[in-house]
Structures are given as structure tokens and as C-alpha cells.
Amino acid sequence: MQEFSNTSLRTGSRLRRLVFPLLMASALTACDKPEAASASNKPAADTPHSGGTLLVAIDTDPNCLDPQQVGNNNSLNIGRQLTDSLTDQDPQTGKIVPWLATQWQVSDDNRSFSFTLRDGVTFSDGTPFNSQSVKDNLEAIVAMGARSSLASTYLKGLSSIETPDAKHVVIKFVQPNAQFLQATSTMSLGFFANSTVKATVDARCQGNLVGTGPFVLKTFVHNQKVDITRRQGYQWPSSLAQHRGDSYLDGIEYRVVPESGVRFGSLVSGQLDLNAGVTPQDEPLILAKKLPIIARTNPGLVYSLFPNQSMPLMADESVRKALNLAIDRAALQPILSRYQAPASSVLAKTTPLYQDLGSQLKYDPQAAENLLNKDGWVKGADGVRVKGGQRLRFTLTYWQSAPFIELVQQQLRKVGIDIQLDKAPIGQVIARQSSGSQEVEFYNLTRSDPDVLRTVFDAGPGGRNVNKRAANQIDSALQQSSQTLDNDKRQRLVSDAAKGLIADGDAIPLVELATVIATGNNVHGFRYDASSRFQLYDTWLSPKS
Amino acid sequence: MTDKTWISDNPIDKINASGPRVHWLVKRVLTSLAVLWAAYTLTFLILYILPSDPVTIMLNQGEQSTVDIAQVNALKALYHLDEPFYIQYAWSIWDLLHFDLGRSIVSGDPVTRLVLQALPPTLLLALCALTVAIIVGGGLAAGVSVLPAGRLKSAFLALPSLGAALPTFWLGLLLLQAFSFSHAWFPAMGNQGWQSLVLPTLTLAVPTAAMLAQVMNRSLAEVWRRPFIDALRLKGASTAHLLWRHVLPNAAIPLLTLTGMIFGHLLAGAVVTETIFSREGLGRLAQGAVSTQDIPVVQGVVLTAAIVFVLVNFVVDLLYPLLDPRLGSLSAGGGK
């Protein structure tokens, strides 16, 4: 198997990596039944049926469960099951489809969105969901401000919410707002009953969450578990759901299992049904046990280098362009998870309006060297380039588990660019990034809408402008793309912006992130939503073999 | 007790000898408060100088978020994180004096509730591990002490060093592999039922037992060599009688002194053990809070651990007279 040839690159991994494979191989032969055989022999396993509790292992305490507040995946994967959204987004096509809203109209200037709400929807405390619920929830999100880390950004520029009657709601923005429709499909803009809306932000975090969803929250014990149970009489799944009525599962128990070896061992020994934190090292072992691995590329911004052009080194365009030319992305594949891929644009391929820009990302070290030579960067005795006494050297601070960055470091070293890697805890990395003195930043950002480009790169007033560059024609493309819902027009603007960002060296795309989970053979109907987060309404369990 | 040559260098004797019991108590309580204050202040200082802040971490969990700086600053102001060090510290002490440990910055949960919820499982685990460690470690040491010198004795004497050298992390995973993943005898995770307590207890007990056995070995060997043991033996006392009635009680005194330290060691070991076995507890709470720089929670955990530590040492001091009547007679001001 190809993956095992990579073990030498992972010699730094911990002791358990040596202990587990050896012991597993001998101890767990009972689980070795091929899935294909059991599927054809047991037709019962093909028919969805009710019953059973799904045991899910997550790696960290979700801390806060309110999907309107949080931004971390573990919390969002729980929150999705508790509440529904106005719309849903087809993960295949990126199309926005009905959910709690049966239909909607967007005004020509893309500032006004009117939704017609579904009849008969109630919160789990029995109170009805209506236009006033929409208004109250969205206004509460705006009022939460920074505590609502994703949702409040989706509602930026909200001017008014009108409720002409219980079934209709009109949401208006100051500016044209093309991203808003996709935002209505996220759990971040999911709905909660009046009791929740009126509760304090802290109480909501701790589980005062009465939603419309197919599951209701039962218990939340920090660092331990979150229990949710089936809502009886649920009748309003998304139009993308595979069935109607109550969820198949009696409940879902999310257990916090910080140690990856324990998550792996517990899944293989049947003490867990779903491991939501599969490490790349676990993948070959899980596959060897013939357990299903389900992966999906996260939409949005891929893992990239973002040069800060307020620093002299990165203000130099030839340096930025040389960075792009000197990285051999195809050579990164062997150390990636088999479910990850080298980037082919600044957007991941699961993002709506993604376009393959691989031709702009070709490996050409000679061109990189020529560019740097022409610009006066001369290779010194140690192979690192120097210009006017300054060495072509910078430090990259990061916290992610991203071993491929070490290979990138080696590739850049070949053309005389010296990156110092500094892996630090997330808090320190973010603090350094906020200080604005980092030459280059490194991260990804999940969002199933191309507007993610504008939120990060916009150099216009109020824009985040990660590169600290002067505004240019890229920004007008970004701003226009956020103002039109015309697909062809928006596609052209998004592609123009993406091309421009790569060509100018504002983004050096590296690798697409993927969400990777593993399940027992008894788990069926697991789905990712368009943002690669869990949708467990259709999930069902067959008896453990 | 017939052993008149034993001279205690325990500080209590000196304090007891120098003044009345009340004086000792007051002094003891004041030192305890000073220890608690020092632990609290030191933690505050360390968290303050770390180059980050909990608000940024909270808003950026998992990935880079798009929250703007103005919003971050508004939140910082809400938690008084934009104030200078001494103001923040003063507020924190003021709240503490009102028995208010504040709220978690990450989850908003009251710290008191988080700590009170996490403390019992950790104490239970620590007490179970301590019990097992005393039985296994003490038993091993006692057994070895009566063995005739030879290869077997040397082998047993080497066991504690081996036990102390085993990494807790590795031991825990090995136990899981053997008794949970391969043979489903015990659950791999959680706090439910006595079954879930077995493997974590063993994991935590092994290094503790090793530590105990090492101290006991030396202490027992020393007591066996005392002249009064020889005298009793000449009078016809059996080895078993000597061990139970004379050697063990004498050898246990230095062990009691160590108990406070052992308890601290157990609380520290709980961080690793609770993480491996996905258990709720003070260790896991601390680990999570440190990684998110949730200052109020870290403060709460440190303070709680310090209180437990101080209390255990206090109880140990009160227990001395029970094991050694001479200490009791001093504090009671009379002879027996």
C-alpha cells in the first residue's frame, strides 16, 4: 500500500503509532468481514429503519453549543441536528433549495430577500415558527455581535426585517448582498424558540437551545459528552433529505475523546460508531479493518500562504511570484491524507463557482530563479538569496497539523528562499497574526460560497485585506461579485478575482483541506452538508455484526 | 512504644513544643492561605504574560474566522481584558474574596460549577489509585522486607524503579489495548459505573505504588535493623508479629509525611489519565482551559487543586499523633 511507504516521513509521531498497529493486527481479526459480502447477504442492511443511538467521538470539548454563536466544527456538527434553516444547499451543485422557506424572491438590486415560510413548523417546546421567529432570531444575532463569530458576519449591513404576515418575512440590506442566500442555509442562521432568543448568551452556550430540528438537546457535560434525542413528530426536513418524518436515530451521543489512538481503538472494537477525528496516520489502519472512511473536501479558501505586503520583503512582487513558481504542489500528495489534494485554485473544488486554475500554479523553479536573479536577489554562499544586505528569509507561524508545509520549505530552499517554520499554539499564532507584523500568514477558511474571497481579500473600506495591499481592480471584481446573483456574471467576476489574486501573489494556494470521518459497518446514510458539516437526519444503524 | 532512641525531626514537634495548640493552628491556617494566594497569583501572572488572549482564541476556534478587530476589542472590554495588569488582578482578587470565581470566557459557565462538577470524579479516581497503590506498593515493600537476601529479593527490589519508569501515557494505552479493545472487559472511555474506573485507577496507581514502595523499602529496611527488633526477636516474637505490630507502624510515619506529596502527584497524573480515558475531571478541565487560555477556569482549577493539597497536608499533620503517640502527647501537653 502506498501509504505505508510514507512512514519514514512520520517518524516523529508518537509511541502509540508503533504500539497500535502491531497490537491491532493480532487482536481484532473478528472485525475483518468484507463489507461488500455482508451487504449482499443481508438485504435488511439496505433498508433504513429506526432505532439505536449513534455514538460519535469528537476530539475536543465543544465548549459552547449554540450554532448562532460558535465557529468550531464540533459545535456546528451538533448544532446542525438541533435546528433547521430557511434554505439548504445542495452539496453537489451548490444550488440553494427550500427548507423552512418554501420559496423566496430576491430584488433586482440584491438588497431585499423575501421568504415564504412553511406551514405547521414548531419549536420543540410547541411554540410556532413564523416570520416573527425569523426576525427575533436574526436581530438577536446582530445584538450578540462578536459573540456570534460567523452568523454576525453573514448579517453585516442588515437594515430591516419586515413581517407583513406570519408566513412572510422580508430581509433588507444596505448593500447588495449575494452571499446572504447561501448564509440562510447554514446552521449559524438556524432558528430557536423565544425562550432561547431571550436567554443570555452564556445560557445558550450551556444548552438553553429549543430549536425546530429533528433532535433535541438532552444533556451537556463539559469534557465528557453531549446527548441529543429524537424529536417526535418532526415533519419538515430539508428538500434534500432522503426521507420524511422523525429521524431514524433514537439519539446521538457525542463523546469527547481527546486521544486519537483511543478514538481509533474504540471504533475498531465497536465501542463507537463514528470517529469524527481521523488522523492521516489512522487512515491506512482503518481501511485495513475494512471500515468505511467518508471524506469531503471543505469548500472555501484552501490552505494558502498569504504574503503581507506592508512588510518590505513581501512588497516585492517578484518574491511573491517566485514563491508561487517554486512550489511543486503535485509533490505534496504523498504526505497528504489520501483524501486531501494539492490546491488547483485559491478556492477548493467543492466551492460553488470554483474554476480550475491549475495552469497558474505550475511548478517552474527555473522561472522562479530567473525572476529573483533579475530582481537582484543573489544566492549567497549558503544558498540563501541576498539583496542589499537583506536575506530572503521569513518565519511562518502556524498551529495546524500540516506536515506538507515542511516539504514546501524544502522546495523553496532549492531556489534560495529560506522559510523558518514555527509551530505554536493556536492562540499565539492568532495573536501574532493580529499584530500585523507577520511576513506571511498560513491558514484555510471554510465557507460554501465564493464570497469567502471578498471577506478575506477585500482592500476596500472596511475590508479585511489580509495582504494589506492597495486597492486595485481585484477589489472591484470582489465587490461586484458580492452584489450579483446572476450566475454567469458572478462566475466571471469570481474567476477574475481568483486569477488576479494568484497572479499578483496575494494568495499562494497549497492544499485543499478535507473533513475525514470513519464509521462502523453498522452506520448508514451519513451525509455531509455543502459546508462539509454533518447532517445526521437520514443516518440509521443496522445491527452490529 | 519501646523505641526510645527515635528522635523526630518533624517540625510539628518543635511548634508544639514552643507553644499551645491554638498558636500552631493559627500559624498553619495563615501559611495555607499564603500558599493559596501564591498559587493564584503565579497562575494569573503566567497567563497574563502569555502572548495571546482568550477572546481571540474563542473567536478563532478551529479555523481563522472573519471577526473584525473592533468586535474583538469590544469583547475584550466586556471581560476587562483591555485593562492593565494590576486592575485585572485587583478585580480578580476582589471577586475571589466574595467567593466568586467568575465565568469561563469560552463557554460562559460559572467556574464554581465547572470545578465542583469536575472535582468529585478526580477525587474518586485519586482515592482509588491511592488505595490500590498503598495495598500494592506497601504490600510489595512489606513482602520484600521479610524475604531473605538473594536474587529474588533483588528482583523484587528492582520492581518499583521499573514501575516508576513506565510512562503513564504508554501504560494507559497498553491497558486499553489489552482489556478494552482486544477483550471488551472494561469500557475505553467515560465516567459511568465502576467498570470505567478500573483501568484509569490501575494506570494512575502503578507509578504511585512504585513511588510508595521505594520509600517503604528504605524505611522498612531501616526499622528491621533497629536494636529493639532484635530484642523482641530474642524474646520469641514471630516475624509476622514483628512486621505487623512493630515494623510497619514505625515505617509508616515517613510515608505519612509523603502522603501530601503523593496526593499532589496523583492530581498531576490525573491530567494524563483523564485525557487517555476521556474522563470528566479536574485534569481534563485544566488541560482544556489552558489550551484556550480561559483564565478564570485555570485560576479556579489551580485554586481548587491547591486547596485540596493544603487540606490533605493539614489532615496528615493531624494524623501524626495517631500513628506516633509521642506526638499526640506533646500536643496534649501531658505524658502517657
mmCIF file with all atom_site columns, N, CA and C in Angstrom, chain A residues 100-154:
data_model
loop_
_atom_site.group_PDB
_atom_site.id
_atom_site.type_symbol
_atom_site.label_atom_id
_atom_site.label_alt_id
_atom_site.label_comp_id
_atom_site.label_asym_id
_atom_site.label_entity_id
_atom_site.label_seq_id
_atom_site.pdbx_PDB_ins_code
_atom_site.Cartn_x
_atom_site.Cartn_y
_atom_site.Cartn_z
_atom_site.occupancy
_atom_site.B_iso_or_equiv
_atom_site.pdbx_formal_charge
_atom_site.auth_seq_id
_atom_site.auth_comp_id
_atom_site.auth_asym_id
_atom_site.auth_atom_id
_atom_site.pdbx_PDB_model_num
ATOM 1   N N  . LEU A 1 100 ? -37.100 25.493 5.479  1.00 0.00 ? 100 LEU A N  1
ATOM 2   C CA . LEU A 1 100 ? -38.208 26.102 6.215  1.00 0.00 ? 100 LEU A CA 1
ATOM 3   C C  . LEU A 1 100 ? -38.879 27.187 5.384  1.00 0.00 ? 100 LEU A C  1
ATOM 4   N N  . ALA A 1 101 ? -38.184 27.663 4.371  1.00 0.00 ? 101 ALA A N  1
ATOM 5   C CA . ALA A 1 101 ? -38.801 28.583 3.412  1.00 0.00 ? 101 ALA A CA 1
ATOM 6   C C  . ALA A 1 101 ? -39.147 27.767 2.172  1.00 0.00 ? 101 ALA A C  1
ATOM 7   N N  . THR A 1 102 ? -40.400 27.868 1.744  1.00 0.00 ? 102 THR A N  1
ATOM 8   C CA . THR A 1 102 ? -40.789 27.088 0.569  1.00 0.00 ? 102 THR A CA 1
ATOM 9   C C  . THR A 1 102 ? -40.386 27.789 -0.719 1.00 0.00 ? 102 THR A C  1
ATOM 10  N N  . GLN A 1 103 ? -40.344 29.116 -0.677 1.00 0.00 ? 103 GLN A N  1
ATOM 11  C CA . GLN A 1 103 ? -39.866 29.871 -1.845 1.00 0.00 ? 103 GLN A CA 1
ATOM 12  C C  . GLN A 1 103 ? -39.386 31.247 -1.409 1.00 0.00 ? 103 GLN A C  1
ATOM 13  N N  . TRP A 1 104 ? -38.674 31.923 -2.319 1.00 0.00 ? 104 TRP A N  1
ATOM 14  C CA . TRP A 1 104 ? -38.141 33.245 -1.990 1.00 0.00 ? 104 TRP A CA 1
ATOM 15  C C  . TRP A 1 104 ? -37.931 34.063 -3.260 1.00 0.00 ? 104 TRP A C  1
ATOM 16  N N  . GLN A 1 105 ? -37.946 35.368 -3.092 1.00 0.00 ? 105 GLN A N  1
ATOM 17  C CA . GLN A 1 105 ? -37.623 36.281 -4.191 1.00 0.00 ? 105 GLN A CA 1
ATOM 18  C C  . GLN A 1 105 ? -36.509 37.221 -3.728 1.00 0.00 ? 105 GLN A C  1
ATOM 19  N N  . VAL A 1 106 ? -35.600 37.490 -4.677 1.00 0.00 ? 106 VAL A N  1
ATOM 20  C CA . VAL A 1 106 ? -34.537 38.441 -4.392 1.00 0.00 ? 106 VAL A CA 1
ATOM 21  C C  . VAL A 1 106 ? -34.754 39.646 -5.295 1.00 0.00 ? 106 VAL A C  1
ATOM 22  N N  . SER A 1 107 ? -34.697 40.836 -4.719 1.00 0.00 ? 107 SER A N  1
ATOM 23  C CA . SER A 1 107 ? -34.930 42.034 -5.527 1.00 0.00 ? 107 SER A CA 1
ATOM 24  C C  . SER A 1 107 ? -33.816 42.201 -6.563 1.00 0.00 ? 107 SER A C  1
ATOM 25  N N  . ASP A 1 108 ? -34.067 42.975 -7.594 1.00 0.00 ? 108 ASP A N  1
ATOM 26  C CA . ASP A 1 108 ? -33.090 43.126 -8.681 1.00 0.00 ? 108 ASP A CA 1
ATOM 27  C C  . ASP A 1 108 ? -31.766 43.692 -8.185 1.00 0.00 ? 108 ASP A C  1
ATOM 28  N N  . ASP A 1 109 ? -31.842 44.544 -7.164 1.00 0.00 ? 109 ASP A N  1
ATOM 29  C CA . ASP A 1 109 ? -30.585 45.126 -6.678 1.00 0.00 ? 109 ASP A CA 1
ATOM 30  C C  . ASP A 1 109 ? -29.922 44.241 -5.607 1.00 0.00 ? 109 ASP A C  1
ATOM 31  N N  . ASN A 1 110 ? -30.475 43.046 -5.366 1.00 0.00 ? 110 ASN A N  1
ATOM 32  C CA . ASN A 1 110 ? -29.907 42.092 -4.409 1.00 0.00 ? 110 ASN A CA 1
ATOM 33  C C  . ASN A 1 110 ? -29.793 42.641 -2.986 1.00 0.00 ? 110 ASN A C  1
ATOM 34  N N  . ARG A 1 111 ? -30.698 43.540 -2.660 1.00 0.00 ? 111 ARG A N  1
ATOM 35  C CA . ARG A 1 111 ? -30.664 44.072 -1.305 1.00 0.00 ? 111 ARG A CA 1
ATOM 36  C C  . ARG A 1 111 ? -31.816 43.556 -0.468 1.00 0.00 ? 111 ARG A C  1
ATOM 37  N N  . SER A 1 112 ? -32.847 43.040 -1.102 1.00 0.00 ? 112 SER A N  1
ATOM 38  C CA . SER A 1 112 ? -34.051 42.656 -0.385 1.00 0.00 ? 112 SER A CA 1
ATOM 39  C C  . SER A 1 112 ? -34.390 41.200 -0.685 1.00 0.00 ? 112 SER A C  1
ATOM 40  N N  . PHE A 1 113 ? -34.562 40.427 0.389  1.00 0.00 ? 113 PHE A N  1
ATOM 41  C CA . PHE A 1 113 ? -34.837 38.993 0.245  1.00 0.00 ? 113 PHE A CA 1
ATOM 42  C C  . PHE A 1 113 ? -36.161 38.682 0.930  1.00 0.00 ? 113 PHE A C  1
ATOM 43  N N  . SER A 1 114 ? -37.182 38.241 0.134  1.00 0.00 ? 114 SER A N  1
ATOM 44  C CA . SER A 1 114 ? -38.449 37.890 0.789  1.00 0.00 ? 114 SER A CA 1
ATOM 45  C C  . SER A 1 114 ? -38.688 36.390 0.736  1.00 0.00 ? 114 SER A C  1
ATOM 46  N N  . PHE A 1 115 ? -38.972 35.833 1.904  1.00 0.00 ? 115 PHE A N  1
ATOM 47  C CA . PHE A 1 115 ? -39.140 34.390 2.040  1.00 0.00 ? 115 PHE A CA 1
ATOM 48  C C  . PHE A 1 115 ? -40.588 34.058 2.393  1.00 0.00 ? 115 PHE A C  1
ATOM 49  N N  . THR A 1 116 ? -41.102 32.978 1.803  1.00 0.00 ? 116 THR A N  1
ATOM 50  C CA . THR A 1 116 ? -42.399 32.429 2.203  1.00 0.00 ? 116 THR A CA 1
ATOM 51  C C  . THR A 1 116 ? -42.121 31.221 3.083  1.00 0.00 ? 116 THR A C  1
ATOM 52  N N  . LEU A 1 117 ? -42.669 31.235 4.302  1.00 0.00 ? 117 LEU A N  1
ATOM 53  C CA . LEU A 1 117 ? -42.333 30.188 5.267  1.00 0.00 ? 117 LEU A CA 1
ATOM 54  C C  . LEU A 1 117 ? -43.289 29.002 5.184  1.00 0.00 ? 117 LEU A C  1
ATOM 55  N N  . ARG A 1 118 ? -42.748 27.870 5.550  1.00 0.00 ? 118 ARG A N  1
ATOM 56  C CA . ARG A 1 118 ? -43.509 26.631 5.557  1.00 0.00 ? 118 ARG A CA 1
ATOM 57  C C  . ARG A 1 118 ? -44.549 26.667 6.677  1.00 0.00 ? 118 ARG A C  1
ATOM 58  N N  . ASP A 1 119 ? -45.690 25.993 6.441  1.00 0.00 ? 119 ASP A N  1
ATOM 59  C CA . ASP A 1 119 ? -46.750 25.927 7.453  1.00 0.00 ? 119 ASP A CA 1
ATOM 60  C C  . ASP A 1 119 ? -46.463 24.827 8.464  1.00 0.00 ? 119 ASP A C  1
ATOM 61  N N  . GLY A 1 120 ? -46.957 25.036 9.666  1.00 0.00 ? 120 GLY A N  1
ATOM 62  C CA . GLY A 1 120 ? -47.003 23.942 10.642 1.00 0.00 ? 120 GLY A CA 1
ATOM 63  C C  . GLY A 1 120 ? -45.688 23.610 11.325 1.00 0.00 ? 120 GLY A C  1
ATOM 64  N N  . VAL A 1 121 ? -44.674 24.455 11.138 1.00 0.00 ? 121 VAL A N  1
ATOM 65  C CA . VAL A 1 121 ? -43.390 24.192 11.794 1.00 0.00 ? 121 VAL A CA 1
ATOM 66  C C  . VAL A 1 121 ? -43.450 24.685 13.239 1.00 0.00 ? 121 VAL A C  1
ATOM 67  N N  . THR A 1 122 ? -42.988 23.859 14.171 1.00 0.00 ? 122 THR A N  1
ATOM 68  C CA . THR A 1 122 ? -42.966 24.288 15.582 1.00 0.00 ? 122 THR A CA 1
ATOM 69  C C  . THR A 1 122 ? -41.590 24.047 16.189 1.00 0.00 ? 122 THR A C  1
ATOM 70  N N  . PHE A 1 123 ? -41.316 24.779 17.247 1.00 0.00 ? 123 PHE A N  1
ATOM 71  C CA . PHE A 1 123 ? -40.123 24.516 18.053 1.00 0.00 ? 123 PHE A CA 1
ATOM 72  C C  . PHE A 1 123 ? -40.428 23.350 18.983 1.00 0.00 ? 123 PHE A C  1
ATOM 73  N N  . SER A 1 124 ? -39.401 22.785 19.570 1.00 0.00 ? 124 SER A N  1
ATOM 74  C CA . SER A 1 124 ? -39.622 21.580 20.375 1.00 0.00 ? 124 SER A CA 1
ATOM 75  C C  . SER A 1 124 ? -40.394 21.866 21.663 1.00 0.00 ? 124 SER A C  1
ATOM 76  N N  . ASP A 1 125 ? -40.589 23.135 22.017 1.00 0.00 ? 125 ASP A N  1
ATOM 77  C CA . ASP A 1 125 ? -41.443 23.439 23.177 1.00 0.00 ? 125 ASP A CA 1
ATOM 78  C C  . ASP A 1 125 ? -42.894 23.670 22.744 1.00 0.00 ? 125 ASP A C  1
ATOM 79  N N  . GLY A 1 126 ? -43.178 23.437 21.460 1.00 0.00 ? 126 GLY A N  1
ATOM 80  C CA . GLY A 1 126 ? -44.548 23.544 20.964 1.00 0.00 ? 126 GLY A CA 1
ATOM 81  C C  . GLY A 1 126 ? -44.922 24.889 20.378 1.00 0.00 ? 126 GLY A C  1
ATOM 82  N N  . THR A 1 127 ? -44.085 25.910 20.595 1.00 0.00 ? 127 THR A N  1
ATOM 83  C CA . THR A 1 127 ? -44.410 27.232 20.059 1.00 0.00 ? 127 THR A CA 1
ATOM 84  C C  . THR A 1 127 ? -44.195 27.238 18.546 1.00 0.00 ? 127 THR A C  1
ATOM 85  N N  . PRO A 1 128 ? -44.990 28.024 17.823 1.00 0.00 ? 128 PRO A N  1
ATOM 86  C CA . PRO A 1 128 ? -44.887 28.005 16.361 1.00 0.00 ? 128 PRO A CA 1
ATOM 87  C C  . PRO A 1 128 ? -43.674 28.778 15.838 1.00 0.00 ? 128 PRO A C  1
ATOM 88  N N  . PHE A 1 129 ? -43.174 28.304 14.698 1.00 0.00 ? 129 PHE A N  1
ATOM 89  C CA . PHE A 1 129 ? -42.136 29.025 13.985 1.00 0.00 ? 129 PHE A CA 1
ATOM 90  C C  . PHE A 1 129 ? -42.820 29.881 12.929 1.00 0.00 ? 129 PHE A C  1
ATOM 91  N N  . ASN A 1 130 ? -42.588 31.192 12.965 1.00 0.00 ? 130 ASN A N  1
ATOM 92  C CA . ASN A 1 130 ? -43.229 32.085 11.984 1.00 0.00 ? 130 ASN A CA 1
ATOM 93  C C  . ASN A 1 130 ? -42.291 33.250 11.651 1.00 0.00 ? 130 ASN A C  1
ATOM 94  N N  . SER A 1 131 ? -42.825 34.210 10.911 1.00 0.00 ? 131 SER A N  1
ATOM 95  C CA . SER A 1 131 ? -41.970 35.304 10.445 1.00 0.00 ? 131 SER A CA 1
ATOM 96  C C  . SER A 1 131 ? -41.370 36.075 11.623 1.00 0.00 ? 131 SER A C  1
ATOM 97  N N  . GLN A 1 132 ? -42.135 36.152 12.727 1.00 0.00 ? 132 GLN A N  1
ATOM 98  C CA . GLN A 1 132 ? -41.607 36.853 13.889 1.00 0.00 ? 132 GLN A CA 1
ATOM 99  C C  . GLN A 1 132 ? -40.390 36.110 14.459 1.00 0.00 ? 132 GLN A C  1
ATOM 100 N N  . SER A 1 133 ? -40.424 34.769 14.389 1.00 0.00 ? 133 SER A N  1
ATOM 101 C CA . SER A 1 133 ? -39.281 33.981 14.862 1.00 0.00 ? 133 SER A CA 1
ATOM 102 C C  . SER A 1 133 ? -38.026 34.329 14.060 1.00 0.00 ? 133 SER A C  1
ATOM 103 N N  . VAL A 1 134 ? -38.208 34.472 12.744 1.00 0.00 ? 134 VAL A N  1
ATOM 104 C CA . VAL A 1 134 ? -37.067 34.805 11.886 1.00 0.00 ? 134 VAL A CA 1
ATOM 105 C C  . VAL A 1 134 ? -36.496 36.160 12.299 1.00 0.00 ? 134 VAL A C  1
ATOM 106 N N  . LYS A 1 135 ? -37.410 37.126 12.443 1.00 0.00 ? 135 LYS A N  1
ATOM 107 C CA . LYS A 1 135 ? -36.993 38.477 12.810 1.00 0.00 ? 135 LYS A CA 1
ATOM 108 C C  . LYS A 1 135 ? -36.272 38.479 14.163 1.00 0.00 ? 135 LYS A C  1
ATOM 109 N N  . ASP A 1 136 ? -36.881 37.818 15.163 1.00 0.00 ? 136 ASP A N  1
ATOM 110 C CA . ASP A 1 136 ? -36.292 37.807 16.507 1.00 0.00 ? 136 ASP A CA 1
ATOM 111 C C  . ASP A 1 136 ? -34.910 37.153 16.509 1.00 0.00 ? 136 ASP A C  1
ATOM 112 N N  . ASN A 1 137 ? -34.792 36.031 15.800 1.00 0.00 ? 137 ASN A N  1
ATOM 113 C CA . ASN A 1 137 ? -33.509 35.323 15.783 1.00 0.00 ? 137 ASN A CA 1
ATOM 114 C C  . ASN A 1 137 ? -32.410 36.150 15.126 1.00 0.00 ? 137 ASN A C  1
ATOM 115 N N  . LEU A 1 138 ? -32.738 36.718 13.946 1.00 0.00 ? 138 LEU A N  1
ATOM 116 C CA . LEU A 1 138 ? -31.696 37.465 13.236 1.00 0.00 ? 138 LEU A CA 1
ATOM 117 C C  . LEU A 1 138 ? -31.303 38.718 14.006 1.00 0.00 ? 138 LEU A C  1
ATOM 118 N N  . GLU A 1 139 ? -32.278 39.371 14.628 1.00 0.00 ? 139 GLU A N  1
ATOM 119 C CA . GLU A 1 139 ? -31.948 40.565 15.408 1.00 0.00 ? 139 GLU A CA 1
ATOM 120 C C  . GLU A 1 139 ? -31.119 40.210 16.642 1.00 0.00 ? 139 GLU A C  1
ATOM 121 N N  . ALA A 1 140 ? -31.424 39.040 17.214 1.00 0.00 ? 140 ALA A N  1
ATOM 122 C CA . ALA A 1 140 ? -30.630 38.609 18.371 1.00 0.00 ? 140 ALA A CA 1
ATOM 123 C C  . ALA A 1 140 ? -29.184 38.331 17.959 1.00 0.00 ? 140 ALA A C  1
ATOM 124 N N  . ILE A 1 141 ? -29.007 37.798 16.763 1.00 0.00 ? 141 ILE A N  1
ATOM 125 C CA . ILE A 1 141 ? -27.642 37.528 16.273 1.00 0.00 ? 141 ILE A CA 1
ATOM 126 C C  . ILE A 1 141 ? -26.865 38.833 16.130 1.00 0.00 ? 141 ILE A C  1
ATOM 127 N N  . VAL A 1 142 ? -27.523 39.834 15.521 1.00 0.00 ? 142 VAL A N  1
ATOM 128 C CA . VAL A 1 142 ? -26.859 41.129 15.361 1.00 0.00 ? 142 VAL A CA 1
ATOM 129 C C  . VAL A 1 142 ? -26.500 41.694 16.738 1.00 0.00 ? 142 VAL A C  1
ATOM 130 N N  . ALA A 1 143 ? -27.432 41.524 17.691 1.00 0.00 ? 143 ALA A N  1
ATOM 131 C CA . ALA A 1 143 ? -27.180 42.053 19.033 1.00 0.00 ? 143 ALA A CA 1
ATOM 132 C C  . ALA A 1 143 ? -26.032 41.325 19.732 1.00 0.00 ? 143 ALA A C  1
ATOM 133 N N  . MET A 1 144 ? -25.840 40.050 19.402 1.00 0.00 ? 144 MET A N  1
ATOM 134 C CA . MET A 1 144 ? -24.743 39.295 20.022 1.00 0.00 ? 144 MET A CA 1
ATOM 135 C C  . MET A 1 144 ? -23.385 39.790 19.530 1.00 0.00 ? 144 MET A C  1
ATOM 136 N N  . GLY A 1 145 ? -23.365 40.389 18.356 1.00 0.00 ? 145 GLY A N  1
ATOM 137 C CA . GLY A 1 145 ? -22.126 40.971 17.839 1.00 0.00 ? 145 GLY A CA 1
ATOM 138 C C  . GLY A 1 145 ? -21.012 39.961 17.763 1.00 0.00 ? 145 GLY A C  1
ATOM 139 N N  . ALA A 1 146 ? -19.889 40.293 18.407 1.00 0.00 ? 146 ALA A N  1
ATOM 140 C CA . ALA A 1 146 ? -18.694 39.469 18.292 1.00 0.00 ? 146 ALA A CA 1
ATOM 141 C C  . ALA A 1 146 ? -18.895 38.069 18.857 1.00 0.00 ? 146 ALA A C  1
ATOM 142 N N  . ARG A 1 147 ? -19.823 37.920 19.811 1.00 0.00 ? 147 ARG A N  1
ATOM 143 C CA . ARG A 1 147 ? -20.046 36.586 20.349 1.00 0.00 ? 147 ARG A CA 1
ATOM 144 C C  . ARG A 1 147 ? -20.558 35.645 19.265 1.00 0.00 ? 147 ARG A C  1
ATOM 145 N N  . SER A 1 148 ? -21.152 36.211 18.242 1.00 0.00 ? 148 SER A N  1
ATOM 146 C CA . SER A 1 148 ? -21.656 35.410 17.140 1.00 0.00 ? 148 SER A CA 1
ATOM 147 C C  . SER A 1 148 ? -20.625 35.467 16.014 1.00 0.00 ? 148 SER A C  1
ATOM 148 N N  . SER A 1 149 ? -19.658 34.537 16.068 1.00 0.00 ? 149 SER A N  1
ATOM 149 C CA . SER A 1 149 ? -18.451 34.735 15.253 1.00 0.00 ? 149 SER A CA 1
ATOM 150 C C  . SER A 1 149 ? -18.693 34.571 13.759 1.00 0.00 ? 149 SER A C  1
ATOM 151 N N  . LEU A 1 150 ? -19.591 33.691 13.338 1.00 0.00 ? 150 LEU A N  1
ATOM 152 C CA . LEU A 1 150 ? -19.849 33.545 11.904 1.00 0.00 ? 150 LEU A CA 1
ATOM 153 C C  . LEU A 1 150 ? -21.129 34.274 11.500 1.00 0.00 ? 150 LEU A C  1
ATOM 154 N N  . ALA A 1 151 ? -22.211 33.973 12.252 1.00 0.00 ? 151 ALA A N  1
ATOM 155 C CA . ALA A 1 151 ? -23.526 34.475 11.843 1.00 0.00 ? 151 ALA A CA 1
ATOM 156 C C  . ALA A 1 151 ? -23.571 35.997 11.731 1.00 0.00 ? 151 ALA A C  1
ATOM 157 N N  . SER A 1 152 ? -22.898 36.698 12.664 1.00 0.00 ? 152 SER A N  1
ATOM 158 C CA . SER A 1 152 ? -22.991 38.161 12.615 1.00 0.00 ? 152 SER A CA 1
ATOM 159 C C  . SER A 1 152 ? -22.311 38.710 11.356 1.00 0.00 ? 152 SER A C  1
ATOM 160 N N  . THR A 1 153 ? -21.301 38.013 10.846 1.00 0.00 ? 153 THR A N  1
ATOM 161 C CA . THR A 1 153 ? -20.664 38.495 9.612  1.00 0.00 ? 153 THR A CA 1
ATOM 162 C C  . THR A 1 153 ? -21.581 38.252 8.412  1.00 0.00 ? 153 THR A C  1
ATOM 163 N N  . TYR A 1 154 ? -22.415 37.197 8.511  1.00 0.00 ? 154 TYR A N  1
ATOM 164 C CA . TYR A 1 154 ? -23.350 36.929 7.409  1.00 0.00 ? 154 TYR A CA 1
ATOM 165 C C  . TYR A 1 154 ? -24.419 38.018 7.327  1.00 0.00 ? 154 TYR A C  1
#
